Coordinates of C-alpha atoms in Angstrom, one line a residue:
X1 CA -10.9 -1.8 5.4
X2 CA -7.1 -0.2 4.8
X3 CA -5.0 0.5 1.7
X4 CA -4.5 -1.8 -0.2
X5 CA -1.0 -4.0 -0.1
X6 CA -1.9 -6.3 -2.3
X7 CA 1.0 -6.0 -4.5
X8 CA 3.7 -5.7 -1.5
X9 CA 3.2 -8.4 -0.4
X10 CA 3.5 -9.8 -3.6
X11 CA 6.8 -7.7 -4.7
X12 CA 8.7 -8.9 -0.9
X13 CA 7.9 -12.5 -1.6
X14 CA 9.5 -11.7 -5.1
X15 CA 12.9 -10.1 -3.7
X16 CA 13.1 -13.1 -1.1
X17 CA 12.9 -15.3 -3.6
X18 CA 16.1 -14.1 -4.4
X19 CA 14.4 -12.4 -7.8
X20 CA 15.3 -9.0 -7.1
X21 CA 16.3 -8.4 -11.3
X22 CA 13.2 -8.9 -11.8
X23 CA 10.5 -6.3 -12.6
X24 CA 6.7 -6.7 -12.0
X25 CA 4.5 -4.9 -14.9
X26 CA 2.2 -3.9 -12.0
X27 CA 3.0 -0.7 -10.3
X28 CA 3.4 -1.5 -6.2
X29 CA 0.8 0.1 -4.2
X30 CA 2.9 2.1 -2.4
X31 CA 3.6 5.7 -3.7
X32 CA 5.1 8.1 -1.8
X33 CA 6.0 10.5 -4.0
X34 CA 5.7 14.4 -3.3
X35 CA 5.2 16.4 -6.0
X36 CA 4.4 19.5 -6.9
X37 CA 0.5 19.9 -8.3
X38 CA 0.0 19.7 -12.3
X39 CA -0.8 23.2 -13.7
X40 CA -4.2 23.9 -14.3
X41 CA -5.0 25.4 -17.8
X42 CA -8.3 25.3 -19.5
X43 CA -7.3 25.8 -23.3
X44 CA -7.8 23.2 -26.0
X45 CA -4.7 23.4 -27.3
X46 CA -2.8 23.0 -23.5
X47 CA -5.5 20.0 -23.7
X48 CA -4.3 18.5 -27.0
X49 CA -0.6 19.3 -25.3
X50 CA -0.9 16.6 -22.9
X51 CA -2.4 14.0 -24.8
X52 CA 1.0 13.8 -27.0
X53 CA 3.4 14.6 -23.0
X54 CA 5.0 12.1 -23.3
X55 CA 3.6 9.3 -20.2
X56 CA 5.0 9.6 -16.9
X57 CA 6.2 7.1 -15.1
X58 CA 4.7 7.8 -11.3
X59 CA 0.9 9.6 -11.0
X60 CA 0.4 13.3 -11.5
X61 CA -0.5 15.0 -7.7
X62 CA -3.6 15.6 -9.1
X63 CA -4.2 13.3 -11.6
X64 CA -7.7 12.1 -10.5
X65 CA -8.9 15.6 -11.0
X66 CA -7.4 15.4 -14.9
X67 CA -9.3 14.5 -18.1
X68 CA -6.5 12.3 -19.6
X69 CA -3.4 11.1 -17.1
X70 CA -0.8 12.2 -20.4
X71 CA -1.0 8.9 -22.4
X72 CA -2.1 6.7 -19.6
X73 CA -5.5 6.8 -17.9
X74 CA -8.8 8.8 -16.9
X75 CA -9.2 11.0 -14.0
X76 CA -12.6 12.2 -12.2
X77 CA -12.2 15.3 -14.8
X78 CA -13.3 17.7 -11.8
X79 CA -10.6 20.3 -12.7
X80 CA -12.6 20.8 -16.5
X81 CA -16.0 20.9 -14.9
X82 CA -15.3 23.5 -12.9
X83 CA -13.7 25.5 -14.9
X84 CA -16.4 25.1 -16.9
X85 CA -19.9 23.8 -16.0
X86 CA -19.5 25.5 -12.9
X87 CA -17.2 28.4 -14.2
X88 CA -18.8 31.7 -11.5
X89 CA -21.9 29.6 -9.8
X90 CA -21.9 29.1 -6.9
X91 CA -23.4 25.8 -4.9
X92 CA -27.0 26.8 -4.5
X93 CA -26.9 24.4 -1.0
X94 CA -25.3 23.4 1.5
X95 CA -24.5 19.6 1.7
X96 CA -24.2 17.0 4.1
X97 CA -21.5 13.8 3.7
X98 CA -21.5 11.7 6.1
X99 CA -17.7 10.0 7.4
X100 CA -18.2 7.0 8.2
X101 CA -15.0 5.8 9.0
X102 CA -11.9 5.7 11.5
X103 CA -12.8 9.2 12.3
X104 CA -11.4 12.4 11.0
X105 CA -8.9 14.8 12.1
X106 CA -11.3 17.2 12.3
X107 CA -8.6 20.1 12.6
X108 CA -6.7 19.9 9.1
X109 CA -5.6 22.8 7.9
X110 CA -7.8 21.8 4.6
X111 CA -10.8 20.0 6.6
X112 CA -11.6 22.4 8.9
X113 CA -13.2 24.7 7.2
X114 CA -16.0 21.7 6.3
X115 CA -16.8 20.2 9.1
X116 CA -20.3 19.3 10.2
X117 CA -21.3 21.5 12.9
X118 CA -24.6 20.4 15.3
X119 CA -25.8 23.6 15.4
X120 CA -28.6 22.6 18.6
X121 CA -26.5 20.8 20.8
X122 CA -24.0 23.6 23.3
X123 CA -19.9 22.1 23.5
X124 CA -18.5 21.1 25.7
X125 CA -21.6 21.3 28.6
X126 CA -22.2 17.8 29.5
X127 CA -25.4 18.0 28.4
X128 CA -27.5 16.2 25.0
X129 CA -29.5 19.9 23.5
X130 CA -30.6 19.1 21.1
X131 CA -32.5 15.6 22.4
X132 CA -31.0 13.2 20.2
X133 CA -29.4 10.5 22.8
X134 CA -25.7 11.9 22.2
X135 CA -24.7 14.0 24.5
X136 CA -21.9 16.5 23.0
X137 CA -22.4 15.0 19.3
X138 CA -21.2 18.3 18.4
X139 CA -19.4 17.6 15.1
X140 CA -20.1 13.7 14.7
X141 CA -20.4 10.9 16.7
X142 CA -17.9 7.7 17.4
X143 CA -19.0 4.4 18.2
X144 CA -16.2 2.4 18.9
X145 CA -15.6 4.8 22.2
X146 CA -16.4 4.2 26.2
X147 CA -17.9 6.8 28.5
X148 CA -15.1 7.5 30.0
X149 CA -13.4 9.1 27.3
X150 CA -11.2 5.8 26.0
X151 CA -11.7 4.5 22.7
X152 CA -11.1 1.4 20.8
X153 CA -8.2 1.8 18.6
X154 CA -7.4 -1.8 16.8
X155 CA -10.3 -5.3 17.4
X156 CA -10.8 -8.0 16.0
X157 CA -11.5 -10.1 13.1
X158 CA -15.1 -10.3 12.4
X159 CA -13.8 -14.2 11.6
X160 CA -11.9 -13.8 14.8
X161 CA -15.0 -13.3 16.4
X162 CA -17.3 -15.6 15.0
X163 CA -14.7 -18.8 15.6
X164 CA -14.4 -17.2 19.3
X165 CA -18.0 -17.9 19.5
X166 CA -18.2 -20.9 18.3
X167 CA -15.7 -22.1 20.3
X168 CA -17.6 -21.4 23.0
X169 CA -20.1 -24.2 22.1
X170 CA -18.1 -26.7 20.4
X171 CA -14.6 -26.8 21.4
X172 CA -14.1 -30.3 22.9
X173 CA -16.9 -31.7 21.3
X174 CA -17.3 -35.4 20.3
X175 CA -18.5 -34.5 16.6
X176 CA -20.7 -38.5 17.5
X177 CA -22.5 -36.8 21.0
X178 CA -23.5 -33.6 19.1
X179 CA -26.9 -33.6 18.6
X180 CA -29.6 -33.1 15.1
X181 CA -30.6 -29.5 16.0
X182 CA -27.0 -28.2 16.7
X183 CA -25.1 -29.7 14.0
X184 CA -25.6 -28.2 11.4
X185 CA -23.7 -25.5 13.4
X186 CA -21.0 -27.2 14.6
X187 CA -19.9 -28.6 11.0
X188 CA -19.7 -24.7 10.3
X189 CA -17.1 -24.3 13.3
X190 CA -15.1 -27.3 11.5
X191 CA -15.0 -25.0 9.0
X192 CA -14.3 -21.1 10.6
X193 CA -11.6 -23.1 12.9
X194 CA -9.5 -24.5 9.0
X195 CA -10.3 -21.3 8.2
X196 CA -9.2 -19.2 11.2
X197 CA -6.1 -21.2 11.3
X198 CA -4.7 -21.0 8.7
X199 CA -5.3 -16.5 7.7
X200 CA -2.9 -17.1 11.6
X201 CA -0.8 -19.4 9.9
X202 CA -0.6 -17.2 6.9
X203 CA 0.2 -13.8 9.3
X204 CA 2.8 -15.7 10.7
X205 CA 4.6 -17.0 8.1
X206 CA 4.5 -13.3 6.4
X207 CA 5.9 -10.9 9.3
X208 CA 8.6 -13.6 9.2
X209 CA 9.0 -13.0 5.9
X210 CA 8.7 -9.0 6.0
X211 CA 10.7 -9.1 9.4
X212 CA 13.8 -10.9 7.2
X213 CA 13.7 -8.3 4.3
X214 CA 13.5 -5.6 6.4
X215 CA 16.7 -7.4 7.6
X216 CA 18.8 -7.7 4.2
X217 CA 17.7 -3.2 3.7
X218 CA 19.2 -2.4 7.2
X219 CA 21.5 -4.6 6.6
X220 CA 22.3 -2.8 2.8
X221 CA 22.2 0.2 4.0
X222 CA 25.2 -0.2 6.8
X223 CA 26.9 -1.4 4.2
X224 CA 26.5 1.3 1.1
X225 CA 26.6 4.0 4.4
X226 CA 30.3 2.9 4.5
X227 CA 31.2 2.0 1.5
X228 CA 30.3 5.9 0.6
X229 CA 31.5 6.8 3.9
X230 CA 28.3 9.3 4.5
X231 CA 25.4 9.1 7.0
X232 CA 22.9 9.8 4.0
X233 CA 22.3 7.7 1.2
X234 CA 20.6 8.6 -1.8
X235 CA 19.2 6.7 -5.1
X236 CA 21.0 8.9 -7.8
X237 CA 24.3 7.5 -4.5
X238 CA 23.1 4.4 -4.4
X239 CA 23.1 3.4 -8.3
X240 CA 25.8 5.7 -9.0
X241 CA 28.6 2.3 -7.0
X242 CA 30.7 1.2 -8.9
X243 CA 32.8 -1.6 -7.4
X244 CA 34.2 -5.6 -7.6
X245 CA 33.3 -6.0 -3.6
X246 CA 31.3 -8.3 -3.7
X247 CA 28.9 -7.7 -0.2
X248 CA 28.4 -4.1 -1.8
X249 CA 28.3 -5.5 -5.0
X250 CA 25.4 -8.0 -3.1
X251 CA 23.9 -4.6 -0.9
X252 CA 23.3 -2.1 -3.4
X253 CA 21.7 -5.4 -6.0
X254 CA 18.8 -5.6 -2.7
X255 CA 18.5 -1.9 -2.3
X256 CA 18.0 -1.4 -6.6
X257 CA 15.3 -4.4 -6.6
X258 CA 13.3 -1.8 -3.9
X259 CA 13.9 1.6 -6.0
X260 CA 12.8 0.0 -9.4
X261 CA 8.8 -1.7 -7.5
X262 CA 9.2 2.9 -5.9
X263 CA 9.2 1.3 -2.3
X264 CA 10.2 3.5 1.0
X265 CA 12.2 2.1 3.6
X266 CA 9.3 2.9 5.2
X267 CA 7.1 1.1 3.1
X268 CA 8.2 -1.6 4.3
X269 CA 8.2 -0.7 7.8
X270 CA 4.2 0.1 7.4
X271 CA 3.9 -2.9 6.3
X272 CA 5.9 -5.0 8.9
X273 CA 3.3 -3.3 11.4
X274 CA 0.3 -4.3 9.6
X275 CA 1.5 -7.4 9.8
X276 CA 2.4 -7.0 13.8
X277 CA -1.1 -6.3 13.8
X278 CA -2.8 -8.6 12.4
X279 CA -0.7 -11.1 14.7
X280 CA -1.1 -9.5 18.3
X281 CA -4.6 -8.4 17.4
X282 CA -7.3 -9.7 14.4
X283 CA -6.2 -12.7 14.8
X284 CA -5.6 -12.7 18.5
X285 CA -8.6 -15.3 20.1
X286 CA -7.5 -14.1 23.7
X287 CA -8.2 -11.1 22.8
X288 CA -11.7 -8.8 22.8
X289 CA -11.4 -4.6 23.2
X290 CA -15.0 -4.1 23.6
X291 CA -15.2 -3.9 27.6
X292 CA -14.2 -0.3 26.5
X293 CA -16.9 1.2 24.9
X294 CA -19.1 -0.4 27.8
X295 CA -22.8 -1.7 25.8
X296 CA -24.5 -4.2 26.1
X297 CA -22.7 -5.7 23.3
X298 CA -25.8 -8.5 22.4
X299 CA -28.3 -6.3 22.7
X300 CA -27.8 -5.6 18.6
X301 CA -30.5 -2.6 19.3
X302 CA -29.7 -0.3 21.3
X303 CA -28.7 2.7 20.3
X304 CA -26.7 4.9 23.4
X305 CA -23.3 4.3 23.5
X306 CA -20.2 5.5 22.8
X307 CA -18.3 9.0 23.1
X308 CA -18.0 12.1 20.9
X309 CA -14.1 11.8 20.4
X310 CA -14.5 12.2 16.7
X311 CA -10.6 11.9 16.1
X312 CA -9.7 8.6 18.2
X313 CA -6.7 7.1 18.2
X314 CA -5.6 6.8 14.4
X315 CA -8.0 9.1 11.8
X316 CA -5.2 8.5 8.5
X317 CA -7.7 6.8 7.5
X318 CA -11.1 8.5 7.8
X319 CA -8.6 11.6 6.7
X320 CA -7.3 10.5 3.6
X321 CA -10.7 10.1 3.0
X322 CA -12.7 13.5 4.3
X323 CA -9.6 15.1 1.9
X324 CA -11.2 13.7 -1.2
X325 CA -14.1 14.1 -1.0
X326 CA -14.2 17.7 0.4
X327 CA -10.4 19.4 1.3
X328 CA -11.4 22.9 1.0
X329 CA -10.5 24.4 -2.6
X330 CA -8.1 27.1 -3.7
X331 CA -6.8 27.7 -0.7
X332 CA -3.7 27.1 -1.5
X333 CA -2.7 24.3 0.6
X334 CA -2.5 21.0 -0.1
X335 CA -5.1 19.6 -2.3
X336 CA -8.7 20.1 -3.5
X337 CA -11.2 17.5 -2.9
X338 CA -13.7 16.9 -5.7
X339 CA -16.7 19.5 -4.2
X340 CA -17.1 22.0 -2.3
X341 CA -20.6 23.3 -0.5
X342 CA -20.2 20.6 1.6
X343 CA -20.0 19.8 5.3
X344 CA -18.5 16.8 6.7
X345 CA -19.7 14.9 9.5
X346 CA -17.2 12.3 10.9
X347 CA -19.5 8.5 12.6
X348 CA -16.7 6.7 14.1
X349 CA -17.2 3.2 13.4
X350 CA -14.5 1.7 12.2
X351 CA -11.0 0.7 13.6
X352 CA -7.8 -0.8 12.8
X353 CA -9.5 -4.5 13.0
X354 CA -12.8 -5.3 11.5
X355 CA -16.2 -3.3 11.7
X356 CA -19.4 -4.8 13.7
X357 CA -22.5 -4.4 12.5
X358 CA -24.5 -3.3 15.8
X359 CA -21.9 -0.1 15.0
X360 CA -22.2 -0.1 11.2
X361 CA -25.6 0.3 11.7
X362 CA -26.0 2.7 14.3
X363 CA -23.4 4.7 12.4
X364 CA -26.1 5.1 9.2
X365 CA -28.9 5.5 11.4
X366 CA -27.3 8.2 13.5
X367 CA -25.5 10.0 9.1
X368 CA -29.8 9.6 8.9
X369 CA -31.5 11.0 12.5
X370 CA -28.6 14.2 12.0
X371 CA -29.5 15.1 7.8
X372 CA -26.7 13.6 5.8
X373 CA -27.6 13.5 2.3
X374 CA -24.5 11.2 1.5
X375 CA -22.7 8.2 3.6
X376 CA -19.9 6.6 2.1
X377 CA -18.4 3.2 3.7
X378 CA -14.6 2.6 2.6
X379 CA -14.7 -0.7 4.7
X380 CA -16.0 -3.7 4.2
X381 CA -15.2 -7.4 4.8
X382 CA -16.2 -11.1 4.5
X383 CA -18.6 -11.7 7.3
X384 CA -21.4 -10.2 9.2
X385 CA -23.0 -12.6 11.9
X386 CA -25.6 -9.0 12.2
X387 CA -26.4 -8.8 8.8
X388 CA -30.7 -8.1 9.9
X389 CA -29.1 -5.4 12.0
X390 CA -27.4 -3.5 9.2
X391 CA -30.1 -4.5 6.4
X392 CA -32.6 -2.5 9.0
X393 CA -30.5 0.2 9.1
X394 CA -29.7 1.0 5.4
X395 CA -33.3 0.3 4.4
X396 CA -34.4 3.5 6.7
X397 CA -31.6 5.2 4.8
X398 CA -32.9 4.6 1.8
X399 CA -36.4 4.8 2.4
X400 CA -35.3 8.5 3.9
X401 CA -33.9 9.6 0.4
X402 CA -30.1 9.5 1.5
X403 CA -27.5 8.6 -1.3
X404 CA -24.5 5.3 0.0
X405 CA -21.0 5.0 -2.0
X406 CA -19.3 1.8 -0.6
X407 CA -15.8 0.7 -1.5
X408 CA -15.8 -2.8 -3.2
X409 CA -13.2 -3.6 -1.4
X410 CA -8.5 -4.4 -2.3
X411 CA -8.8 -8.6 -2.4
X412 CA -8.5 -8.5 -6.1
X413 CA -11.5 -11.1 -6.1
X414 CA -14.9 -10.9 -7.7
X415 CA -18.2 -10.1 -5.2
X416 CA -20.1 -12.0 -7.6
X417 CA -18.9 -14.9 -5.3
X418 CA -17.3 -13.6 -3.1
X419 CA -19.1 -12.4 0.9
X420 CA -18.3 -8.8 0.9
X421 CA -20.5 -6.1 3.1
X422 CA -22.2 -4.2 3.7
X423 CA -24.7 -5.0 0.6
X424 CA -26.8 -3.0 -1.3
X425 CA -28.7 -6.8 -1.0
X426 CA -30.9 -7.1 1.8
X427 CA -31.3 -11.1 3.3
X428 CA -34.6 -11.5 2.9
X429 CA -34.3 -10.2 -1.1
X430 CA -34.2 -7.0 -3.1
X431 CA -32.3 -4.2 -2.6
X432 CA -31.9 -1.2 -1.9
X433 CA -32.0 1.4 -4.8
X434 CA -29.8 4.1 -3.5
X435 CA -26.6 2.6 -3.8
X436 CA -23.4 3.2 -5.5
X437 CA -20.8 -0.4 -5.4
X438 CA -17.3 1.4 -6.1
X439 CA -14.5 -0.5 -7.7
X440 CA -11.0 1.4 -7.7
X441 CA -9.7 2.6 -11.4
X442 CA -5.9 3.4 -12.2
X443 CA -3.2 6.1 -13.5
X444 CA -2.5 4.1 -16.0
X445 CA -4.5 3.4 -17.5
X446 CA -4.2 0.2 -21.0
X447 CA -4.1 -2.6 -19.8
X448 CA -3.6 -1.3 -15.9
X449 CA -7.2 0.4 -16.3
X450 CA -8.1 -1.4 -13.2
X451 CA -6.2 -0.7 -10.5
X452 CA -4.5 -4.6 -9.2
X453 CA -6.2 -4.9 -5.8
X454 CA -10.3 -4.1 -7.2
X455 CA -12.6 -6.0 -6.6
X456 CA -15.0 -6.5 -9.0
X457 CA -18.5 -8.1 -9.9
X458 CA -20.3 -6.8 -13.3
X459 CA -23.3 -7.6 -11.0
X460 CA -22.6 -6.2 -7.8
X461 CA -19.6 -3.3 -8.3
X462 CA -21.6 -0.6 -10.0
X463 CA -19.0 1.4 -11.4
X464 CA -14.7 2.3 -11.5
X465 CA -13.1 5.6 -10.1
X466 CA -9.9 6.4 -9.3
X467 CA -7.8 4.6 -6.8
X468 CA -5.0 4.5 -7.4
X469 CA -1.4 6.7 -5.9
X470 CA -4.3 9.6 -4.4
X471 CA -3.0 12.6 -3.1
X472 CA -5.0 13.7 0.3
X473 CA -5.0 14.5 4.2
X474 CA -3.8 13.0 6.1
X475 CA -4.0 14.0 10.4
X476 CA -1.5 16.9 12.0
X477 CA -2.0 19.5 8.9
X478 CA -0.2 16.9 6.2
X479 CA -0.5 15.2 3.4
X480 CA 0.0 11.4 1.0
X481 CA -0.4 9.4 -1.2
X482 CA -3.1 5.8 -0.5
X483 CA -4.4 3.2 -2.7
X484 CA -7.1 1.6 -2.3
X485 CA -11.5 1.3 -3.2
X486 CA -11.6 3.1 -0.1
X487 CA -9.9 5.6 -1.8
X488 CA -12.4 4.9 -4.8
X489 CA -15.6 5.3 -2.6
X490 CA -15.0 9.0 -1.7
X491 CA -14.7 10.2 -5.4
X492 CA -18.5 9.3 -5.9
X493 CA -19.5 10.8 -2.8
X494 CA -17.5 14.0 -4.1
X495 CA -19.2 14.5 -6.6
X496 CA -22.8 13.1 -5.8
X497 CA -22.2 15.6 -3.5
X498 CA -21.6 19.0 -6.0
X499 CA -24.7 17.8 -7.7
X500 CA -26.4 18.3 -5.1
X501 CA -25.4 21.0 -4.1
X502 CA -25.0 22.8 -7.1
X503 CA -28.5 20.9 -8.6
X504 CA -31.1 21.0 -5.1
X505 CA -33.6 19.6 -7.9
X506 CA -32.3 16.8 -8.5
X507 CA -33.5 13.6 -6.1
X508 CA -31.1 11.1 -5.4
X509 CA -32.4 9.3 -7.7
X510 CA -31.8 11.0 -10.4
X511 CA -27.8 11.9 -9.3
X512 CA -27.2 8.3 -9.2
X513 CA -28.3 7.7 -12.8
X514 CA -26.7 10.6 -13.7
X515 CA -23.9 9.5 -12.3
X516 CA -23.8 5.9 -14.0
X517 CA -25.0 6.9 -17.1
X518 CA -22.4 9.3 -18.3
X519 CA -19.6 7.2 -17.0
X520 CA -16.9 6.2 -19.1
X521 CA -17.5 3.3 -21.0
X522 CA -14.4 1.3 -21.2
X523 CA -17.0 -2.0 -21.9
X524 CA -14.3 -3.4 -24.9
X525 CA -10.9 -3.2 -23.8
X526 CA -9.2 -5.1 -22.6
X527 CA -7.6 -5.5 -19.1
X528 CA -5.7 -7.5 -16.6
X529 CA -8.4 -8.5 -14.4
X530 CA -7.3 -7.8 -11.2
X531 CA -6.1 -10.5 -8.7
X532 CA -4.9 -11.9 -11.5
X533 CA -1.4 -10.6 -11.0
X534 CA -1.3 -9.3 -14.5
X535 CA -2.3 -13.3 -15.9
X536 CA -5.8 -13.4 -16.7
X537 CA -6.9 -10.1 -19.3
X538 CA -10.9 -9.4 -19.4
X539 CA -12.5 -7.0 -21.4
X540 CA -13.8 -3.3 -18.2
X541 CA -17.3 -4.0 -19.2
X542 CA -16.7 -7.7 -16.8
X543 CA -15.9 -5.8 -14.4
X544 CA -18.0 -4.0 -13.3
X545 CA -21.9 -2.9 -14.3
X546 CA -21.6 0.0 -16.3
X547 CA -18.1 -1.0 -17.3
X548 CA -17.8 2.1 -16.6
X549 CA -15.7 4.6 -14.9
X550 CA -16.7 7.9 -13.6
X551 CA -16.9 11.3 -15.1
X552 CA -16.9 14.5 -12.9
X553 CA -17.5 16.7 -16.0
X554 CA -20.1 14.7 -18.5
X555 CA -22.1 14.3 -14.7
X556 CA -22.4 17.7 -14.3
X557 CA -22.6 18.3 -17.9
X558 CA -25.8 15.9 -17.4
X559 CA -27.5 17.2 -14.3
X560 CA -27.7 20.8 -15.5
X561 CA -30.2 19.1 -18.8
X562 CA -31.6 17.7 -16.4
X563 CA -32.6 20.6 -13.5
X564 CA -33.1 23.3 -15.8
X565 CA -33.0 26.9 -15.7
X566 CA -31.9 28.4 -12.5

């Protein structure tokens, strides 16, 4: 699951349709603001000033730590929690949080002090010192790497893999000659083939359009640079141009459109790269990187494969997630994570494509067996051909008292009626008890309280948390904003870890219950339904079981009450 890009595609469609003078009511997913973090304050007078302040034009850098963005949406309120409930209180325990993801930058300036280290493993001696089956797993494990040190970066979508598997059996088959015991699979092949062909065709068409938009932007930049006789364009200079020259005015309108959506050339480039990846790898039936791993892929019970490279070739997503959970606090560097008193375990499982069921199952088991208290899973897909393998691992984690937090997804869909994996609902009935499914809320509040890309579901989504314009760590000691339920889930994982660290007497069941029970309710607030493009309004309570947004301050207050004096 990668950064949400639904709004960007809509904006480009509007641009290419000639709607460059219109401005959508929703905020684009790409928000590259790098303004200075707002000053933290504790007085009630300052809080009142914040509530009376005008609504900001874009999200404050640390909005998700606040009680409320002025005249906008609610944050997690971690700032108040640290200044009140946790003031002058040190963590009583160290909590391990497994980040099952793309890998993360364990040397990042804001993360290196929080990385889990396997004390029973001697680094670099090529011996499995602790006898857990994984050689030199000092900071975690990589289930999508090979014994020679190579790694899977790009991979196909599960839809593509299912299509390829069924094609081998049914391509060219005469429907009249398919035996009775294979007819159901043949019908599934026909359905999967239609879906796959449509998705691949759409990706190609969108790539063609985004290339056209990029060409238009590049041409406009060239024209305006020539007109202004400069090598560098700024928004202010572009908007101040006054001319009767048609091609210059047209170029100005083009750039103004993108400026009005807070989009940059890098946003366009990133979206183009994503679409190129879809065409070249994700929806390419002839692409298969699995031999790199060197496992027996057909054996879904195989557990010991991979390598110890827990960073991998593209750790951007996982590094951003890890920073939200537990970046070092109050070190005057970058940003503050939600939790202190944590150690972050990297379990690399998610490529640029869909994660595989076998790897997900093994990642969960690895995290549990190596002492994880919380498992963050900011990934997901629509097909799970070996769900029973993942179910077994989830049941194992559940039985061992490990809290699992999962991102609901970025399709703007109702997951009560659409498939979304992994899932706490077992194939053979029943569900995991220690699981929290998280949707994404927006910093804007009001009708935009639910992030426009977030999945939702009054039965299968438990709660919402901040997930739009989230500033966090990215590789090479850098920081950036991302959007997605991938960012909302680690808010909850971080809060759970923080509660466990300060109140270790609480059971995982109590931690889960407190988080959900203390979420601030917005049940009756009318909001734009995610995925509707602002055309449909629903009550926020229809989007999740709780109808609420996670509140760290309230949760920690309740945790203190339940845990009692210490």
